[in-house]
Amino acid sequence: MKIIALEEHFLTAEIRAAWAASAIGTEGTSVFDRGEIEARLDDLGEGRIALMDESGVDVQVLSVTTPALHNLDTEASVPLARRTNDALAAAIAKHPDRFQGFATLPTAAPQEAALELERAVKEHGFHGAMLCGRTRDKNLDHPDFLPMFAMAEKLGVPMYIHPQIPQRAVRDTLYGGFSDMTDTAFSTFGLGWHYEAGIQFVRMILAGVFDKHPQLQMILGHWGEVVLFYTERLKNLSHVQTLQRPVLNVMRENLYVTPSGMWNELYFRHAVDVVGIDRVLFSADYPYQYRPGGAPKQFLEQLSISAEDKEKIAHANWERLTQSSVR
């Protein structure tokens, strides 16, 4: 059973330097990218492939870790996105059977981001883009980002919403008041990251992004970033916001979900109940959720579903999603 994992991260020294030179930087999340994690983020060669083999993962779809270029200004992010995508393409060319790519976009310059997405797909064969939620104070539903989504729809490629730390005002109000480390953890992997990413997707629905671009496909990790568990409530938003399709229909027609290394069959079952087995993809959230012992492959093998459905999750759904993209 071939396994293709979609939320698998890397980082470059140039991006680290750009974060360090920025007044915003990573807003504290670079604390998670040190030591062994840092070494694994940097490795796009044999060391990474050895751990993929140990985990049972055949292909990683590589993307820059959060917050990518979202906190950088236009002048810095536009050329850096291009260089990052070119470097990733070179790494993929060395191991074309093991790596695929998500584009890194200069979201501070949405028009340029759309053009860079087009270039990355057409020139490098990338399979979409990884977005890290908001760009400074702009949520993903901001009208400025519509050209980027229009391009993704035109190209037939998905966009993956990865968590980004909530805005400072939100962190201080909802996640602050403990130690610095606890505040950071609470506002990121403890909970804040996941509400933030899920809310970005819901905002896109309410803003009519999927009315304007009905073929646009998005991906959420961590079994739907919390919001999938509240469809019973979220569907009622269709009664107060005028949309061409109900909220639940958009989830079932424009959203794919992945586990992001959360090997939980109960969450898997709920995801299937909401979006269907044909909209579940696979991700291991390397290197953050890597543990020795082959957990990604074991999780798929132990699921009490048919062999055909396991193949869908492992690789077939992803291959179907990406086979019609424009290159």
Coordinates of C-alpha atoms in Angstrom, one line a residue:
M1 CA 0.0 0.0 0.0
K2 CA 1.6 3.2 -1.2
I3 CA 1.4 6.0 1.4
I4 CA 1.5 9.7 0.3
A5 CA 1.7 12.1 3.2
L6 CA 0.7 15.8 2.6
E7 CA 1.7 17.9 5.7
E8 CA 5.4 17.2 5.7
H9 CA 7.6 20.2 6.5
F10 CA 11.0 21.7 5.7
L11 CA 12.7 25.0 6.3
T12 CA 15.6 26.9 4.8
A13 CA 18.4 29.0 6.3
E14 CA 17.2 31.9 4.1
I15 CA 13.7 31.8 5.6
R16 CA 15.1 31.6 9.1
A17 CA 17.2 34.7 8.3
A18 CA 14.2 36.6 7.0
W19 CA 12.2 35.7 10.1
A20 CA 15.0 37.0 12.2
A21 CA 15.2 40.3 10.3
S22 CA 11.4 40.8 10.5
A23 CA 9.8 42.9 13.2
I24 CA 7.1 40.2 13.4
G25 CA 9.1 37.0 12.7
T26 CA 7.4 33.8 13.9
E27 CA 5.6 35.3 16.9
G28 CA 7.3 32.8 19.1
T29 CA 6.6 29.6 17.2
S30 CA 10.3 29.1 16.2
V31 CA 10.8 27.7 19.7
F32 CA 9.4 24.5 18.3
D33 CA 11.9 24.3 15.5
R34 CA 15.1 23.6 17.5
G35 CA 17.4 20.8 18.1
E36 CA 16.5 17.5 16.4
I37 CA 13.4 19.1 14.8
E38 CA 15.6 21.8 13.3
A39 CA 17.9 19.2 11.8
R40 CA 15.1 17.2 10.3
L41 CA 13.4 20.3 8.8
D42 CA 16.7 21.1 7.1
D43 CA 17.2 17.7 5.7
L44 CA 15.8 17.1 2.2
G45 CA 17.9 14.1 1.5
E46 CA 18.9 10.6 2.8
G47 CA 18.2 11.2 6.5
R48 CA 14.6 12.2 5.8
I49 CA 14.1 9.4 3.4
A50 CA 15.4 6.9 6.0
L51 CA 12.8 8.1 8.5
M52 CA 10.1 7.9 5.8
D53 CA 11.1 4.3 5.2
E54 CA 11.0 3.6 8.9
S55 CA 7.5 5.1 9.1
G56 CA 6.1 3.4 6.0
V57 CA 5.7 6.6 4.1
D58 CA 6.5 6.4 0.4
V59 CA 6.0 10.0 -0.7
Q60 CA 6.1 13.3 1.2
V61 CA 4.4 16.4 -0.3
L62 CA 6.8 19.0 1.1
S63 CA 5.9 22.4 2.4
V64 CA 7.6 25.2 4.4
T65 CA 6.6 25.1 8.1
T66 CA 4.4 27.8 9.8
P67 CA 4.3 30.8 9.5
A68 CA 6.1 30.4 6.1
L69 CA 6.3 33.9 4.5
H70 CA 3.0 35.2 5.9
N71 CA 4.5 37.7 8.3
L72 CA 7.1 39.1 5.9
D73 CA 6.5 42.3 3.8
T74 CA 6.1 42.3 0.1
E75 CA 9.7 43.4 -0.8
A76 CA 11.2 40.4 1.1
S77 CA 8.6 37.7 0.5
V78 CA 8.2 37.9 -3.3
P79 CA 11.7 37.0 -4.3
L80 CA 12.1 34.7 -1.3
A81 CA 9.1 32.7 -2.4
R82 CA 10.5 32.2 -5.9
R83 CA 13.9 31.1 -4.5
T84 CA 12.3 28.7 -2.0
N85 CA 10.1 27.1 -4.7
D86 CA 13.1 26.7 -7.0
A87 CA 15.1 25.1 -4.2
L88 CA 12.3 22.7 -3.4
A89 CA 12.0 21.8 -7.1
A90 CA 15.7 21.0 -7.1
A91 CA 15.3 18.8 -4.1
I92 CA 12.3 17.0 -5.7
A93 CA 14.3 16.4 -8.9
K94 CA 16.9 14.5 -6.9
H95 CA 14.3 12.2 -5.4
P96 CA 11.2 12.4 -7.8
D97 CA 9.7 9.1 -6.6
R98 CA 9.9 10.2 -2.9
F99 CA 9.0 13.9 -2.9
Q100 CA 6.3 16.2 -4.2
G101 CA 5.8 19.9 -3.5
F102 CA 3.4 22.5 -2.2
A103 CA 4.2 26.0 -3.3
T104 CA 5.3 28.7 -0.8
L105 CA 3.5 31.9 -1.6
P106 CA 4.2 35.6 -0.8
T107 CA 0.8 36.2 0.6
A108 CA 1.6 39.8 1.6
A109 CA 1.4 40.4 -2.2
P110 CA -1.7 38.5 -3.3
Q111 CA -1.4 39.3 -7.0
E112 CA 2.2 38.1 -7.0
A113 CA 1.2 35.1 -5.0
A114 CA -1.3 34.1 -7.7
L115 CA 1.4 34.4 -10.3
E116 CA 3.9 32.4 -8.2
L117 CA 1.4 29.7 -7.7
E118 CA 0.9 29.5 -11.5
R119 CA 4.7 29.3 -12.0
A120 CA 5.2 26.7 -9.3
V121 CA 2.5 24.5 -10.8
K122 CA 3.3 24.9 -14.5
E123 CA 7.1 25.0 -14.3
H124 CA 7.8 22.8 -11.3
G125 CA 4.8 20.5 -11.3
F126 CA 3.8 21.4 -7.7
H127 CA 0.4 20.2 -6.5
G128 CA -1.0 23.3 -5.0
A129 CA 0.1 25.5 -2.1
M130 CA 0.4 25.5 1.7
L131 CA -1.2 28.5 3.4
C132 CA -0.6 29.4 7.0
G133 CA -4.0 31.0 7.7
R134 CA -4.0 34.8 8.2
T135 CA -1.4 37.2 6.7
R136 CA -0.7 39.6 9.6
D137 CA -4.2 41.2 10.2
K138 CA -5.8 39.9 7.1
N139 CA -7.8 36.7 7.3
L140 CA -8.0 34.3 4.3
D141 CA -11.5 35.6 3.3
H142 CA -10.1 39.1 2.7
P143 CA -11.0 40.2 -0.9
D144 CA -7.3 40.8 -1.6
F145 CA -6.8 37.0 -1.7
L146 CA -9.4 36.3 -4.3
P147 CA -6.9 36.3 -7.2
M148 CA -4.9 33.6 -5.4
F149 CA -8.0 31.4 -5.0
A150 CA -9.1 32.1 -8.6
M151 CA -5.7 30.9 -9.8
A152 CA -5.9 27.7 -7.7
E153 CA -9.3 27.0 -9.1
K154 CA -8.1 27.7 -12.7
L155 CA -5.1 25.4 -12.2
G156 CA -7.2 22.7 -10.5
V157 CA -4.9 22.5 -7.5
P158 CA -5.8 22.4 -3.8
M159 CA -4.7 24.8 -1.1
Y160 CA -3.9 23.4 2.3
I161 CA -4.6 25.7 5.3
H162 CA -2.0 25.1 7.9
P163 CA -2.3 26.5 11.5
Q164 CA -0.9 29.9 12.2
I165 CA -0.6 31.3 15.8
P166 CA -3.6 33.6 16.6
Q167 CA -3.2 37.3 16.5
R168 CA -1.6 39.0 19.5
A169 CA -4.9 40.5 20.8
V170 CA -6.5 37.0 20.6
R171 CA -3.5 35.4 22.3
D172 CA -3.5 37.9 25.2
T173 CA -7.3 37.6 25.7
L174 CA -7.9 33.9 25.4
Y175 CA -4.6 32.1 25.8
G176 CA -2.5 34.4 28.1
G177 CA -2.0 34.7 31.8
F178 CA 0.2 31.7 32.5
S179 CA 4.0 31.3 31.9
D180 CA 5.5 32.3 28.6
M181 CA 5.9 28.7 27.5
T182 CA 2.4 27.7 28.6
D183 CA 0.9 30.7 26.9
T184 CA 2.7 29.8 23.6
A185 CA 1.8 26.2 23.9
F186 CA -1.9 26.9 24.7
S187 CA -2.1 29.3 21.7
T188 CA -0.5 26.9 19.3
F189 CA -0.4 23.1 19.5
G190 CA -2.5 23.0 22.7
L191 CA -5.6 24.5 21.0
G192 CA -5.1 27.9 19.4
W193 CA -3.5 26.8 16.2
H194 CA -6.4 24.5 15.4
Y195 CA -9.3 26.9 16.1
E196 CA -7.4 29.5 14.1
A197 CA -7.0 27.3 11.0
G198 CA -10.6 26.0 11.2
I199 CA -12.1 29.5 11.6
Q200 CA -10.1 30.6 8.5
F201 CA -12.0 28.0 6.4
V202 CA -15.4 28.9 7.9
R203 CA -14.7 32.6 7.2
M204 CA -14.1 31.7 3.6
I205 CA -17.4 30.0 3.4
L206 CA -19.3 32.9 5.0
A207 CA -17.6 35.4 2.8
G208 CA -18.8 33.6 -0.3
V209 CA -15.4 32.6 -1.5
F210 CA -16.8 29.2 -2.6
D211 CA -19.7 30.9 -4.3
K212 CA -17.3 32.8 -6.4
H213 CA -15.0 29.8 -6.9
P214 CA -17.2 26.7 -6.6
Q215 CA -14.5 24.3 -7.8
L216 CA -11.8 25.6 -5.4
Q217 CA -10.6 22.7 -3.2
M218 CA -9.1 23.3 0.3
I219 CA -7.5 20.9 2.8
L220 CA -7.5 21.0 6.6
G221 CA -5.3 18.9 8.7
H222 CA -5.9 17.5 12.3
W223 CA -9.1 15.9 11.2
G224 CA -10.7 19.2 10.2
E225 CA -9.1 21.7 12.7
V226 CA -11.9 21.5 15.3
V227 CA -14.7 22.8 13.0
L228 CA -15.6 19.4 11.6
F229 CA -16.7 18.5 15.1
Y230 CA -19.2 21.3 15.2
T231 CA -21.1 20.8 11.9
E232 CA -24.3 20.4 13.8
R233 CA -24.0 24.0 14.9
L234 CA -22.1 25.5 11.9
K235 CA -24.8 24.3 9.4
N236 CA -27.2 26.8 11.0
L237 CA -25.1 29.7 9.8
S238 CA -26.8 29.1 6.4
H239 CA -30.0 30.5 8.0
V240 CA -28.4 33.9 8.7
Q241 CA -25.9 34.3 5.9
T242 CA -27.0 34.2 2.2
L243 CA -25.0 31.6 0.4
Q244 CA -25.5 29.7 -2.8
R245 CA -25.0 26.4 -1.0
P246 CA -25.5 25.4 2.6
V247 CA -22.4 25.3 4.8
L248 CA -22.4 21.6 5.2
N249 CA -22.6 21.2 1.4
V250 CA -19.5 23.3 1.0
M251 CA -17.7 21.1 3.5
R252 CA -18.6 18.0 1.5
E253 CA -17.8 19.5 -1.9
N254 CA -14.8 21.8 -1.3
L255 CA -12.9 20.3 1.6
Y256 CA -10.5 17.5 2.2
V257 CA -9.2 16.5 5.6
T258 CA -6.1 14.7 6.9
P259 CA -4.9 13.3 10.2
S260 CA -1.7 15.3 10.6
G261 CA -0.2 12.5 12.8
M262 CA -3.2 12.3 15.1
W263 CA -3.7 8.5 15.0
N264 CA -7.2 8.4 16.4
E265 CA -9.8 6.2 14.8
L266 CA -12.7 8.0 16.5
Y267 CA -11.7 11.2 14.8
F268 CA -11.3 9.4 11.6
R269 CA -14.8 8.0 11.8
H270 CA -16.3 11.5 12.4
A271 CA -14.4 12.9 9.5
V272 CA -15.7 10.3 7.2
D273 CA -19.3 10.9 8.5
V274 CA -19.0 14.6 7.5
V275 CA -17.0 14.7 4.3
G276 CA -17.0 11.1 3.1
I277 CA -14.2 8.5 2.6
D278 CA -13.4 10.0 -0.8
R279 CA -12.3 13.3 0.9
V280 CA -9.9 11.9 3.5
L281 CA -6.2 12.2 2.6
F282 CA -3.2 11.2 4.6
S283 CA -0.6 13.3 6.5
A284 CA 2.0 12.5 9.2
D285 CA 3.0 16.1 10.2
Y286 CA 6.7 15.3 9.8
P287 CA 8.9 16.1 11.7
Y288 CA 6.8 17.3 14.5
Q289 CA 4.8 14.1 15.0
Y290 CA 7.5 11.6 14.0
R291 CA 8.0 8.8 16.5
P292 CA 10.0 5.6 16.0
G293 CA 7.9 2.5 15.3
G294 CA 6.1 3.1 12.0
A295 CA 2.9 4.7 13.4
P296 CA 1.6 6.1 10.1
K297 CA 1.6 2.8 8.4
Q298 CA 0.3 1.0 11.4
F299 CA -2.6 3.4 11.8
L300 CA -3.8 2.7 8.2
E301 CA -3.3 -1.0 8.6
Q302 CA -5.4 -1.3 11.8
L303 CA -8.4 0.7 10.5
S304 CA -11.4 -1.5 10.3
I305 CA -12.3 -0.5 6.8
S306 CA -12.0 -2.2 3.4
A307 CA -8.7 -2.6 1.6
E308 CA -10.1 -0.3 -1.1
D309 CA -10.9 2.4 1.4
K310 CA -7.4 2.1 2.9
E311 CA -5.9 2.6 -0.6
K312 CA -8.1 5.7 -1.1
I313 CA -6.8 7.3 2.1
A314 CA -3.2 6.2 1.6
H315 CA -2.8 7.5 -2.0
A316 CA -5.8 7.1 -4.4
N317 CA -7.8 10.1 -3.2
W318 CA -4.7 12.4 -3.5
E319 CA -3.9 11.0 -7.0
R320 CA -7.4 11.6 -8.2
L321 CA -7.5 15.1 -6.7
T322 CA -4.2 16.1 -8.5
Q323 CA -4.4 14.3 -11.8
S324 CA -6.5 17.0 -13.5
S325 CA -4.4 20.0 -12.6
V326 CA -3.1 22.2 -15.3
R327 CA 0.6 22.0 -16.1

